[in-house]
Amino acid sequence: LNLIKKKDHLYSIEQVAAYVSDIVTKESGNVLGDNQQSMVINRLKKRMIDLGDLSASEYCDYLNQNFKPELAQLVSLLTTHHTFFFREFCHFEFLLKNLEDIVRRVRERGDKKIKVLSAACSRGQEVYSLAMFFYYHLQEYPDLSFEIIGTDIDPESIKVASNGVYPYNEIKSIPSAYITNNWQRGTGEISRFAKVKTHIKKHCTFSVMNLFKPESILGSQKFDVIFCRNVFIYFEIADVEKIVLNFKKYLYPQGLFITGLSESLKSISVEKTTLAPSIYTFDKQKDETSAHNAIVENVNPKASTPSLVPSPIRLLAVDDSPSVLKLLEKIFSDDPAFDLIGTASNGLEAEVFLRAHKVDAMTLDIHMPEMDGLEYLKKNFKPGHPPVLIVSSASREDTRYAQQTLRHGACDFVEKPALNNLLERADEIKNKLKMSFLNKTIAKSFKKESLFDVDFKIQQPETKARFLVASFSDKEKVIKTCQSMKGDQPPVFIFFEGNSNFLSLINEELSPCFFNEILLQQEFHQKNKIFICDLKEDFQRVYQSFKPSQISLSVFGIASKALSSIILTQSVGQVLLEDLESINKDIKLVANDIFPWTSFEHLATEYLAKAD
Ligand SMILES: C[S@@+](CC[C@H](N)C(=O)[O-])C[C@H]1O[C@@H](n2cnc3c(N)ncnc32)[C@H](O)[C@@H]1O
């Protein structure tokens, strides 16, 4: 405190940052070392601007006068709150494997509730994951209920957690067994958010609590399970030891203490039994049965009782996009829990592969040539088929596809919105694959989840437009794309290049497939019409008669120089490129999505349905 208390002294931002780091570490245990100083300085500068563009010295005065509340602000500002639903799947798998034991202990002490503490729970995703988990699995034990207390040092995080409202995109990552009927989506302006329903929320309470001072919040309560994950990595080992020693008294006999996977308690001198990596009990295991999962840390988990999940999971990935397959290979190659034993580029190839190999699970795209994902499921999915996870460019909300695949046996659904963020989906893909072994009943008892009920109907189709640009050799792809359009459609403009003399010929070739005409007239705003056009002659005319944001443009095959220059200079709401590795490099950066052409129709439909 000395630094702050010298009156009228001028301080540099570096001095204040060093001081602030110090008091935050003292208060919360989070070590803010030299390599975090630039982060501390940047966040501090922002705080000083928010307080009225204070200088470093003015901020010192402010901190002095408002020490307690400002320290809380600083702890919130300088600690990491990153979290997500069903983080670290193995902990949930362990709880499920040991649920019977937990239930037995609760009954033996004459209780009716499993009690869980989620300490350092951040914004509550961990608490609600646990609540959905117990709500689902305790259906087998109707005499028992559960209670989860979520705590964190950061009041802002606790406010979010108590509110129970999350961006809808985050909710989508929750495995389908646990999401079903537990969330209410907002309507209108707030449709991007979903709120946890009361039957889940009523089991959860939240409090601000410092791990160093749990007494005033926890009192004399005891718990069957304490989650304290992904917080010790920021602490000195002596502080971890202090906290763990203190938390021992809040556990019932044989209670579980669970840290983050990267936070071993190996080096702390608290007497403990390691039941699985990062899962501990502080009691000696009395007999073999109650410790049936006890293993020594670093021992291969295969040595424990049979896992609910095969190890490794022998996987088949089915997708017609070479880039997606490559990314899936990357996702699974560095994870010993998975063995990607094969790939297939459509449903027919998948059938052949499955006849010749033992497969534990598969990922399946929806839109593929020859046999698409839905056809595959309709034909092949029956009891005994390996779990199928849909990984598709179609939106989870698109009732035309997602719900249908789930109805026909898929265990869950992961959106792959674009190639450049498929890697971010790695955890979700892996979690949902593993979950499919925990919740095998789901496929049998498909329940329609209203949370995802959105119809992708294109409103006022005559004000919008689909542009398809292709060379004549791509004719078949264009025909199939047009044939897959259902319901009232915006006008479709098929632009060919350098073919203006042959447009009538092309039109004749295409006309047996659908009703179309050569672009001659000026009235473009007609629904359910297909116009055959010449890129050079007609593009500007057509383009200018629509709002750019109302146009979806799909490029089949190689884009010519003329088309590339249009795409680079004219704004268009959506640009879709074909997933062909070595071409269209110059325009790849401005494309919204790069996918096989089989995905163009539904990606454009989703875009145009949302464009206003
Ligand atoms: C990275 S998050 C982890 C959230 C969640 N447990 C998980 O594993 O996803 C770490 C949380 O620990 C909280 N935290 C840090 N120091 C704390 C302390 N001394 N007492 C209580 N919570 C603390 C932070 O506010 C933050 O929300």
Tab-separated table of N, CA, C and O and ligand atoms in Angstrom, residues 24-25 27-30 75-76 79-85 87-88 118-126 151-155 157 208-213 227-235 243 259-260 263, ligand 1:
chain	number	residue	atom	x	y	z
A	24	VAL	N	-3.870	-7.733	-6.525
A	24	VAL	CA	-4.792	-8.738	-7.073
A	24	VAL	C	-4.298	-10.136	-6.689
A	24	VAL	O	-5.083	-11.006	-6.299
A	25	THR	N	-2.974	-10.360	-6.772
A	25	THR	CA	-2.430	-11.664	-6.384
A	25	THR	C	-2.705	-11.932	-4.916
A	25	THR	O	-3.141	-13.019	-4.531
A	27	GLU	N	-5.071	-10.775	-3.034
A	27	GLU	CA	-6.492	-10.981	-2.766
A	27	GLU	C	-6.990	-12.323	-3.302
A	27	GLU	O	-7.745	-13.029	-2.640
A	28	SER	N	-6.550	-12.674	-4.537
A	28	SER	CA	-7.209	-13.800	-5.209
A	28	SER	C	-6.327	-15.023	-5.390
A	28	SER	O	-6.814	-16.097	-5.732
A	29	GLY	N	-5.010	-14.867	-5.237
A	29	GLY	CA	-4.107	-15.994	-5.467
A	29	GLY	C	-3.607	-16.069	-6.904
A	29	GLY	O	-2.642	-16.762	-7.193
A	30	ASN	N	-4.261	-15.363	-7.821
A	30	ASN	CA	-3.848	-15.403	-9.226
A	30	ASN	C	-2.518	-14.677	-9.401
A	30	ASN	O	-2.408	-13.477	-9.130
A	75	VAL	N	-9.851	-7.489	-9.694
A	75	VAL	CA	-9.783	-8.962	-9.720
A	75	VAL	C	-10.587	-9.470	-10.913
A	75	VAL	O	-10.138	-10.321	-11.691
A	76	SER	N	-11.754	-8.883	-11.100
A	76	SER	CA	-12.605	-9.302	-12.221
A	76	SER	C	-11.909	-9.035	-13.547
A	76	SER	O	-11.916	-9.851	-14.471
A	79	THR	N	-8.450	-11.403	-14.097
A	79	THR	CA	-8.442	-12.875	-14.027
A	79	THR	C	-9.170	-13.437	-15.249
A	79	THR	O	-9.913	-12.732	-15.929
A	80	THR	N	-8.927	-14.714	-15.495
A	80	THR	CA	-9.495	-15.341	-16.691
A	80	THR	C	-10.812	-16.007	-16.350
A	80	THR	O	-10.882	-16.777	-15.389
A	81	HIS	N	-11.825	-15.729	-17.151
A	81	HIS	CA	-13.143	-16.293	-16.863
A	81	HIS	C	-13.600	-17.277	-17.936
A	81	HIS	O	-14.754	-17.673	-17.973
A	82	HIS	N	-12.667	-17.633	-18.821
A	82	HIS	CA	-13.038	-18.492	-19.944
A	82	HIS	C	-13.589	-19.836	-19.452
A	82	HIS	O	-13.002	-20.495	-18.600
A	83	THR	N	-14.702	-20.227	-19.990
A	83	THR	CA	-15.324	-21.492	-19.596
A	83	THR	C	-16.299	-21.902	-20.678
A	83	THR	O	-16.623	-21.103	-21.560
A	84	PHE	N	-16.768	-23.127	-20.656
A	84	PHE	CA	-17.812	-23.520	-21.604
A	84	PHE	C	-18.564	-24.743	-21.082
A	84	PHE	O	-18.109	-25.414	-20.148
A	85	PHE	N	-19.700	-25.003	-21.691
A	85	PHE	CA	-20.553	-26.101	-21.237
A	85	PHE	C	-19.857	-27.453	-21.445
A	85	PHE	O	-19.197	-27.677	-22.446
A	87	ARG	N	-17.247	-28.780	-20.250
A	87	ARG	CA	-15.798	-28.763	-20.391
A	87	ARG	C	-15.232	-30.022	-19.725
A	87	ARG	O	-15.718	-30.442	-18.675
A	88	GLU	N	-14.242	-30.620	-20.300
A	88	GLU	CA	-13.554	-31.789	-19.751
A	88	GLU	C	-14.515	-32.956	-19.511
A	88	GLU	O	-14.900	-33.281	-18.377
A	118	SER	N	-19.645	-26.105	-7.075
A	118	SER	CA	-18.846	-25.740	-8.244
A	118	SER	C	-18.148	-24.436	-7.881
A	118	SER	O	-18.718	-23.350	-8.003
A	119	ALA	N	-16.912	-24.573	-7.345
A	119	ALA	CA	-16.173	-23.392	-6.875
A	119	ALA	C	-15.391	-22.809	-8.043
A	119	ALA	O	-14.893	-23.546	-8.884
A	120	ALA	N	-15.283	-21.478	-8.074
A	120	ALA	CA	-14.659	-20.780	-9.209
A	120	ALA	C	-15.374	-21.164	-10.506
A	120	ALA	O	-14.779	-21.606	-11.474
A	121	CYS	N	-16.699	-20.995	-10.469
A	121	CYS	CA	-17.537	-21.498	-11.575
A	121	CYS	C	-17.649	-20.507	-12.716
A	121	CYS	O	-18.336	-20.771	-13.705
A	122	SER	N	-17.010	-19.342	-12.568
A	122	SER	CA	-17.083	-18.322	-13.603
A	122	SER	C	-18.547	-17.982	-13.905
A	122	SER	O	-19.330	-17.786	-12.981
A	123	ARG	N	-18.943	-17.988	-15.172
A	123	ARG	CA	-20.286	-17.472	-15.506
A	123	ARG	C	-21.376	-18.544	-15.444
A	123	ARG	O	-22.456	-18.348	-15.973
A	124	GLY	N	-21.065	-19.679	-14.857
A	124	GLY	CA	-22.132	-20.638	-14.543
A	124	GLY	C	-22.302	-21.809	-15.497
A	124	GLY	O	-23.088	-22.714	-15.228
A	125	GLN	N	-21.543	-21.822	-16.594
A	125	GLN	CA	-21.728	-22.930	-17.550
A	125	GLN	C	-21.464	-24.280	-16.891
A	125	GLN	O	-22.126	-25.272	-17.196
A	126	GLU	N	-20.492	-24.318	-15.971
A	126	GLU	CA	-20.167	-25.568	-15.283
A	126	GLU	C	-21.344	-26.009	-14.396
A	126	GLU	O	-21.696	-27.188	-14.346
A	151	THR	N	-20.003	-20.849	-7.056
A	151	THR	CA	-19.382	-19.676	-6.433
A	151	THR	C	-18.230	-19.178	-7.288
A	151	THR	O	-17.629	-19.940	-8.051
A	152	ASP	N	-17.939	-17.890	-7.145
A	152	ASP	CA	-16.787	-17.303	-7.830
A	152	ASP	C	-16.421	-16.013	-7.107
A	152	ASP	O	-17.279	-15.384	-6.482
A	153	ILE	N	-15.176	-15.628	-7.232
A	153	ILE	CA	-14.742	-14.380	-6.581
A	153	ILE	C	-15.294	-13.155	-7.309
A	153	ILE	O	-15.427	-12.077	-6.740
A	154	ASP	N	-15.652	-13.344	-8.584
A	154	ASP	CA	-16.024	-12.206	-9.419
A	154	ASP	C	-17.540	-11.976	-9.415
A	154	ASP	O	-18.303	-12.777	-9.955
A	155	PRO	N	-17.985	-10.840	-8.820
A	155	PRO	CA	-19.428	-10.581	-8.738
A	155	PRO	C	-20.093	-10.511	-10.117
A	155	PRO	O	-21.244	-10.915	-10.272
A	157	SER	N	-19.327	-12.181	-12.844
A	157	SER	CA	-19.551	-13.548	-13.342
A	157	SER	C	-20.740	-14.182	-12.643
A	157	SER	O	-21.558	-14.865	-13.260
A	208	VAL	N	-21.060	-15.044	-4.368
A	208	VAL	CA	-19.685	-14.572	-4.522
A	208	VAL	C	-18.871	-15.191	-3.392
A	208	VAL	O	-19.276	-15.122	-2.225
A	209	MET	N	-17.768	-15.837	-3.738
A	209	MET	CA	-16.966	-16.477	-2.684
A	209	MET	C	-15.504	-16.568	-3.128
A	209	MET	O	-15.202	-16.997	-4.235
A	210	ASN	N	-14.629	-16.139	-2.234
A	210	ASN	CA	-13.192	-16.262	-2.476
A	210	ASN	C	-12.739	-17.652	-1.995
A	210	ASN	O	-13.078	-18.060	-0.884
A	211	LEU	N	-11.977	-18.354	-2.826
A	211	LEU	CA	-11.521	-19.702	-2.449
A	211	LEU	C	-10.747	-19.696	-1.138
A	211	LEU	O	-10.703	-20.692	-0.418
A	212	PHE	N	-10.130	-18.548	-0.814
A	212	PHE	CA	-9.365	-18.470	0.435
A	212	PHE	C	-10.265	-18.261	1.650
A	212	PHE	O	-9.826	-18.433	2.775
A	213	LYS	N	-11.513	-17.815	1.395
A	213	LYS	CA	-12.398	-17.532	2.539
A	213	LYS	C	-13.786	-18.134	2.323
A	213	LYS	O	-14.785	-17.414	2.165
A	227	PHE	N	-16.281	-29.439	-7.470
A	227	PHE	CA	-15.553	-29.077	-8.692
A	227	PHE	C	-14.763	-27.809	-8.375
A	227	PHE	O	-15.334	-26.839	-7.871
A	228	CYS	N	-13.466	-27.824	-8.658
A	228	CYS	CA	-12.681	-26.597	-8.510
A	228	CYS	C	-11.674	-26.633	-9.661
A	228	CYS	O	-10.526	-26.993	-9.485
A	229	ARG	N	-12.169	-26.278	-10.854
A	229	ARG	CA	-11.404	-26.599	-12.058
A	229	ARG	C	-10.891	-25.344	-12.762
A	229	ARG	O	-11.551	-24.315	-12.807
A	230	ASN	N	-9.710	-25.499	-13.318
A	230	ASN	CA	-9.112	-24.466	-14.163
A	230	ASN	C	-8.969	-23.112	-13.473
A	230	ASN	O	-9.242	-22.061	-14.052
A	231	VAL	N	-8.585	-23.182	-12.223
A	231	VAL	CA	-8.284	-21.949	-11.487
A	231	VAL	C	-6.909	-22.088	-10.822
A	231	VAL	O	-6.143	-21.132	-10.754
A	232	PHE	N	-6.559	-23.305	-10.373
A	232	PHE	CA	-5.266	-23.495	-9.696
A	232	PHE	C	-4.080	-23.261	-10.628
A	232	PHE	O	-2.988	-22.967	-10.165
A	233	ILE	N	-4.280	-23.387	-11.935
A	233	ILE	CA	-3.150	-23.153	-12.847
A	233	ILE	C	-2.577	-21.740	-12.694
A	233	ILE	O	-1.446	-21.483	-13.060
A	234	TYR	N	-3.392	-20.829	-12.173
A	234	TYR	CA	-2.911	-19.454	-12.037
A	234	TYR	C	-2.313	-19.197	-10.651
A	234	TYR	O	-1.939	-18.080	-10.338
A	235	PHE	N	-2.270	-20.234	-9.784
A	235	PHE	CA	-1.888	-20.032	-8.377
A	235	PHE	C	-0.491	-20.576	-8.067
A	235	PHE	O	-0.009	-21.479	-8.742
A	243	ILE	N	-5.683	-24.025	0.090
A	243	ILE	CA	-7.103	-24.106	-0.285
A	243	ILE	C	-7.595	-25.554	-0.185
A	243	ILE	O	-8.653	-25.830	0.394
A	259	THR	N	-10.296	-31.312	-9.944
A	259	THR	CA	-9.605	-30.117	-10.458
A	259	THR	C	-9.628	-30.161	-11.983
A	259	THR	O	-10.127	-31.109	-12.579
A	260	GLY	N	-9.057	-29.124	-12.612
A	260	GLY	CA	-8.948	-29.154	-14.073
A	260	GLY	C	-7.944	-30.221	-14.492
A	260	GLY	O	-7.056	-30.587	-13.711
A	263	GLU	N	-4.328	-29.612	-13.930
A	263	GLU	CA	-3.947	-29.136	-12.591
A	263	GLU	C	-3.774	-30.297	-11.614
A	263	GLU	O	-4.623	-30.502	-10.756
B	1	LIG	C1	-10.929	-20.055	-16.065
B	1	LIG	S1	-12.303	-19.851	-15.029
B	1	LIG	C2	-12.771	-21.520	-14.772
B	1	LIG	C3	-14.252	-21.709	-14.772
B	1	LIG	C4	-14.719	-23.160	-14.655
B	1	LIG	N1	-14.399	-23.706	-13.365
B	1	LIG	C5	-14.147	-24.024	-15.750
B	1	LIG	O1	-13.360	-24.922	-15.481
B	1	LIG	O2	-14.505	-23.816	-16.927
B	1	LIG	C6	-11.524	-19.386	-13.515
B	1	LIG	C7	-12.467	-18.671	-12.543
B	1	LIG	O3	-11.836	-18.653	-11.265
B	1	LIG	C8	-12.228	-17.465	-10.600
B	1	LIG	N2	-11.279	-17.193	-9.495
B	1	LIG	C9	-9.992	-16.772	-9.599
B	1	LIG	N3	-9.464	-16.633	-8.370
B	1	LIG	C10	-10.423	-16.962	-7.483
B	1	LIG	C11	-10.484	-17.014	-6.074
B	1	LIG	N4	-9.429	-16.695	-5.308
B	1	LIG	N5	-11.631	-17.392	-5.492
B	1	LIG	C12	-12.713	-17.726	-6.247
B	1	LIG	N6	-12.717	-17.690	-7.584
B	1	LIG	C13	-11.576	-17.324	-8.202
B	1	LIG	C14	-12.200	-16.425	-11.699
B	1	LIG	O4	-13.000	-15.316	-11.368
B	1	LIG	C15	-12.730	-17.228	-12.900
B	1	LIG	O5	-14.090	-17.000	-13.092
